[in-house]
JSON list of C-alpha atoms in Angstrom, two decimals:
[
{"chain": "A", "resi": 1, "resn": "UNK", "atom": "CA", "xyz": [0.00, -0.08, -0.18]},
{"chain": "A", "resi": 2, "resn": "UNK", "atom": "CA", "xyz": [1.37, 3.34, -1.02]},
{"chain": "A", "resi": 3, "resn": "UNK", "atom": "CA", "xyz": [1.54, 6.17, 1.80]},
{"chain": "A", "resi": 4, "resn": "UNK", "atom": "CA", "xyz": [-0.22, 9.26, 1.09]},
{"chain": "A", "resi": 5, "resn": "UNK", "atom": "CA", "xyz": [2.28, 12.18, 0.07]},
{"chain": "A", "resi": 6, "resn": "UNK", "atom": "CA", "xyz": [1.45, 14.22, 3.34]},
{"chain": "A", "resi": 7, "resn": "UNK", "atom": "CA", "xyz": [2.14, 11.23, 5.50]},
{"chain": "A", "resi": 8, "resn": "UNK", "atom": "CA", "xyz": [5.56, 10.86, 3.65]},
{"chain": "A", "resi": 9, "resn": "UNK", "atom": "CA", "xyz": [6.29, 14.65, 4.33]},
{"chain": "A", "resi": 10, "resn": "UNK", "atom": "CA", "xyz": [5.56, 14.34, 7.94]},
{"chain": "A", "resi": 11, "resn": "UNK", "atom": "CA", "xyz": [7.37, 11.15, 8.34]},
{"chain": "A", "resi": 12, "resn": "UNK", "atom": "CA", "xyz": [10.54, 12.50, 6.72]},
{"chain": "A", "resi": 13, "resn": "UNK", "atom": "CA", "xyz": [10.40, 15.62, 8.74]},
{"chain": "A", "resi": 14, "resn": "UNK", "atom": "CA", "xyz": [9.97, 13.73, 12.11]},
{"chain": "A", "resi": 15, "resn": "UNK", "atom": "CA", "xyz": [12.76, 11.36, 11.31]},
{"chain": "A", "resi": 16, "resn": "UNK", "atom": "CA", "xyz": [15.19, 14.39, 11.53]},
{"chain": "A", "resi": 17, "resn": "UNK", "atom": "CA", "xyz": [14.20, 15.46, 14.72]},
{"chain": "A", "resi": 18, "resn": "UNK", "atom": "CA", "xyz": [15.18, 14.91, 18.26]},
{"chain": "A", "resi": 19, "resn": "UNK", "atom": "CA", "xyz": [13.01, 13.04, 20.90]},
{"chain": "A", "resi": 20, "resn": "UNK", "atom": "CA", "xyz": [12.42, 16.17, 22.97]},
{"chain": "A", "resi": 21, "resn": "UNK", "atom": "CA", "xyz": [11.02, 17.94, 19.62]},
{"chain": "A", "resi": 22, "resn": "UNK", "atom": "CA", "xyz": [8.85, 14.93, 18.99]},
{"chain": "A", "resi": 23, "resn": "UNK", "atom": "CA", "xyz": [7.28, 15.26, 22.41]},
{"chain": "A", "resi": 24, "resn": "UNK", "atom": "CA", "xyz": [6.79, 18.98, 21.94]},
{"chain": "A", "resi": 25, "resn": "UNK", "atom": "CA", "xyz": [4.96, 18.19, 18.89]},
{"chain": "A", "resi": 26, "resn": "UNK", "atom": "CA", "xyz": [2.90, 15.70, 20.46]},
{"chain": "A", "resi": 27, "resn": "UNK", "atom": "CA", "xyz": [2.10, 18.19, 23.19]},
{"chain": "A", "resi": 28, "resn": "UNK", "atom": "CA", "xyz": [1.13, 20.70, 20.96]},
{"chain": "A", "resi": 29, "resn": "UNK", "atom": "CA", "xyz": [-1.88, 18.53, 20.02]},
{"chain": "A", "resi": 30, "resn": "UNK", "atom": "CA", "xyz": [-3.10, 17.99, 23.51]},
{"chain": "A", "resi": 31, "resn": "UNK", "atom": "CA", "xyz": [-6.72, 19.14, 23.79]},
{"chain": "A", "resi": 32, "resn": "UNK", "atom": "CA", "xyz": [-6.76, 20.14, 20.04]},
{"chain": "A", "resi": 33, "resn": "UNK", "atom": "CA", "xyz": [-10.28, 19.78, 19.02]},
{"chain": "A", "resi": 34, "resn": "UNK", "atom": "CA", "xyz": [-9.82, 20.53, 15.25]},
{"chain": "A", "resi": 35, "resn": "UNK", "atom": "CA", "xyz": [-9.72, 17.34, 13.19]},
{"chain": "A", "resi": 36, "resn": "UNK", "atom": "CA", "xyz": [-8.86, 16.61, 9.40]},
{"chain": "A", "resi": 37, "resn": "UNK", "atom": "CA", "xyz": [-7.27, 14.44, 7.07]},
{"chain": "A", "resi": 38, "resn": "UNK", "atom": "CA", "xyz": [-4.05, 16.37, 7.18]},
{"chain": "A", "resi": 39, "resn": "UNK", "atom": "CA", "xyz": [-3.91, 15.98, 11.07]},
{"chain": "A", "resi": 40, "resn": "UNK", "atom": "CA", "xyz": [-4.61, 12.21, 10.71]},
{"chain": "A", "resi": 41, "resn": "UNK", "atom": "CA", "xyz": [-1.49, 11.85, 8.40]},
{"chain": "A", "resi": 42, "resn": "UNK", "atom": "CA", "xyz": [0.46, 14.10, 10.91]},
{"chain": "A", "resi": 43, "resn": "UNK", "atom": "CA", "xyz": [-0.51, 12.11, 14.04]},
{"chain": "A", "resi": 44, "resn": "UNK", "atom": "CA", "xyz": [0.15, 9.00, 12.61]},
{"chain": "A", "resi": 45, "resn": "UNK", "atom": "CA", "xyz": [3.47, 9.97, 11.15]},
{"chain": "A", "resi": 46, "resn": "UNK", "atom": "CA", "xyz": [4.31, 11.09, 14.77]},
{"chain": "A", "resi": 47, "resn": "UNK", "atom": "CA", "xyz": [3.27, 7.83, 16.48]},
{"chain": "A", "resi": 48, "resn": "UNK", "atom": "CA", "xyz": [4.90, 5.76, 13.75]},
{"chain": "A", "resi": 49, "resn": "UNK", "atom": "CA", "xyz": [8.10, 7.87, 14.55]},
{"chain": "A", "resi": 50, "resn": "UNK", "atom": "CA", "xyz": [8.01, 6.98, 18.40]},
{"chain": "A", "resi": 51, "resn": "UNK", "atom": "CA", "xyz": [7.36, 3.39, 17.38]},
{"chain": "A", "resi": 52, "resn": "UNK", "atom": "CA", "xyz": [10.04, 3.20, 14.75]},
{"chain": "A", "resi": 53, "resn": "UNK", "atom": "CA", "xyz": [12.67, 4.57, 17.59]},
{"chain": "A", "resi": 54, "resn": "UNK", "atom": "CA", "xyz": [11.59, 1.78, 19.83]},
{"chain": "A", "resi": 55, "resn": "UNK", "atom": "CA", "xyz": [9.51, 4.23, 22.31]},
{"chain": "A", "resi": 56, "resn": "UNK", "atom": "CA", "xyz": [6.78, 2.61, 24.17]},
{"chain": "A", "resi": 57, "resn": "UNK", "atom": "CA", "xyz": [3.81, 4.93, 23.77]},
{"chain": "A", "resi": 58, "resn": "UNK", "atom": "CA", "xyz": [1.28, 2.74, 25.71]},
{"chain": "A", "resi": 59, "resn": "UNK", "atom": "CA", "xyz": [0.54, 5.48, 27.85]},
{"chain": "A", "resi": 60, "resn": "UNK", "atom": "CA", "xyz": [-1.24, 7.26, 24.91]},
{"chain": "A", "resi": 61, "resn": "UNK", "atom": "CA", "xyz": [-2.29, 4.76, 22.33]},
{"chain": "A", "resi": 62, "resn": "UNK", "atom": "CA", "xyz": [-3.28, 1.08, 22.75]},
{"chain": "A", "resi": 63, "resn": "UNK", "atom": "CA", "xyz": [-2.60, 0.74, 18.93]},
{"chain": "A", "resi": 64, "resn": "UNK", "atom": "CA", "xyz": [-6.12, 1.42, 17.71]},
{"chain": "A", "resi": 65, "resn": "UNK", "atom": "CA", "xyz": [-6.85, 4.75, 19.34]},
{"chain": "A", "resi": 66, "resn": "UNK", "atom": "CA", "xyz": [-4.60, 7.59, 20.63]},
{"chain": "A", "resi": 67, "resn": "UNK", "atom": "CA", "xyz": [-5.33, 10.04, 23.55]},
{"chain": "A", "resi": 68, "resn": "UNK", "atom": "CA", "xyz": [-4.29, 13.67, 23.23]},
{"chain": "A", "resi": 69, "resn": "UNK", "atom": "CA", "xyz": [-6.18, 14.48, 26.55]},
{"chain": "A", "resi": 70, "resn": "UNK", "atom": "CA", "xyz": [-2.73, 15.03, 28.41]},
{"chain": "A", "resi": 71, "resn": "UNK", "atom": "CA", "xyz": [0.43, 16.09, 27.60]},
{"chain": "A", "resi": 72, "resn": "UNK", "atom": "CA", "xyz": [3.62, 13.67, 28.13]},
{"chain": "A", "resi": 73, "resn": "UNK", "atom": "CA", "xyz": [7.13, 13.65, 28.95]},
{"chain": "A", "resi": 74, "resn": "UNK", "atom": "CA", "xyz": [9.85, 11.25, 27.58]},
{"chain": "A", "resi": 75, "resn": "UNK", "atom": "CA", "xyz": [11.31, 8.87, 30.23]},
{"chain": "A", "resi": 76, "resn": "UNK", "atom": "CA", "xyz": [14.74, 8.04, 29.14]},
{"chain": "A", "resi": 77, "resn": "UNK", "atom": "CA", "xyz": [15.56, 5.01, 31.35]},
{"chain": "A", "resi": 78, "resn": "UNK", "atom": "CA", "xyz": [12.81, 3.36, 30.30]},
{"chain": "A", "resi": 79, "resn": "UNK", "atom": "CA", "xyz": [12.46, 4.57, 26.88]},
{"chain": "A", "resi": 80, "resn": "UNK", "atom": "CA", "xyz": [8.75, 5.53, 26.97]},
{"chain": "A", "resi": 81, "resn": "UNK", "atom": "CA", "xyz": [6.18, 8.23, 27.14]},
{"chain": "A", "resi": 82, "resn": "UNK", "atom": "CA", "xyz": [4.60, 9.25, 30.38]},
{"chain": "A", "resi": 83, "resn": "UNK", "atom": "CA", "xyz": [1.53, 11.35, 30.76]},
{"chain": "A", "resi": 84, "resn": "UNK", "atom": "CA", "xyz": [1.83, 14.37, 32.94]},
{"chain": "A", "resi": 85, "resn": "UNK", "atom": "CA", "xyz": [-1.12, 16.83, 34.49]}
]
């Protein structure tokens, strides 16, 4: 299956970022009520980048749904995202 061009654009952008930058991008989406296909590509590429790096995102995603209800921080020793607040 071919990836959508916007997904690819975001995936390439995120691949060049450091983990704190990715966390900041995730946190910028917290409590955002707007939704569009563009946001879906953005968010999926972001989650896929965390996954590609082996980061545990189970605090915000069960593999089917993702919660942007709370900001997160990165826990280096456990290589996972932890919700805060």
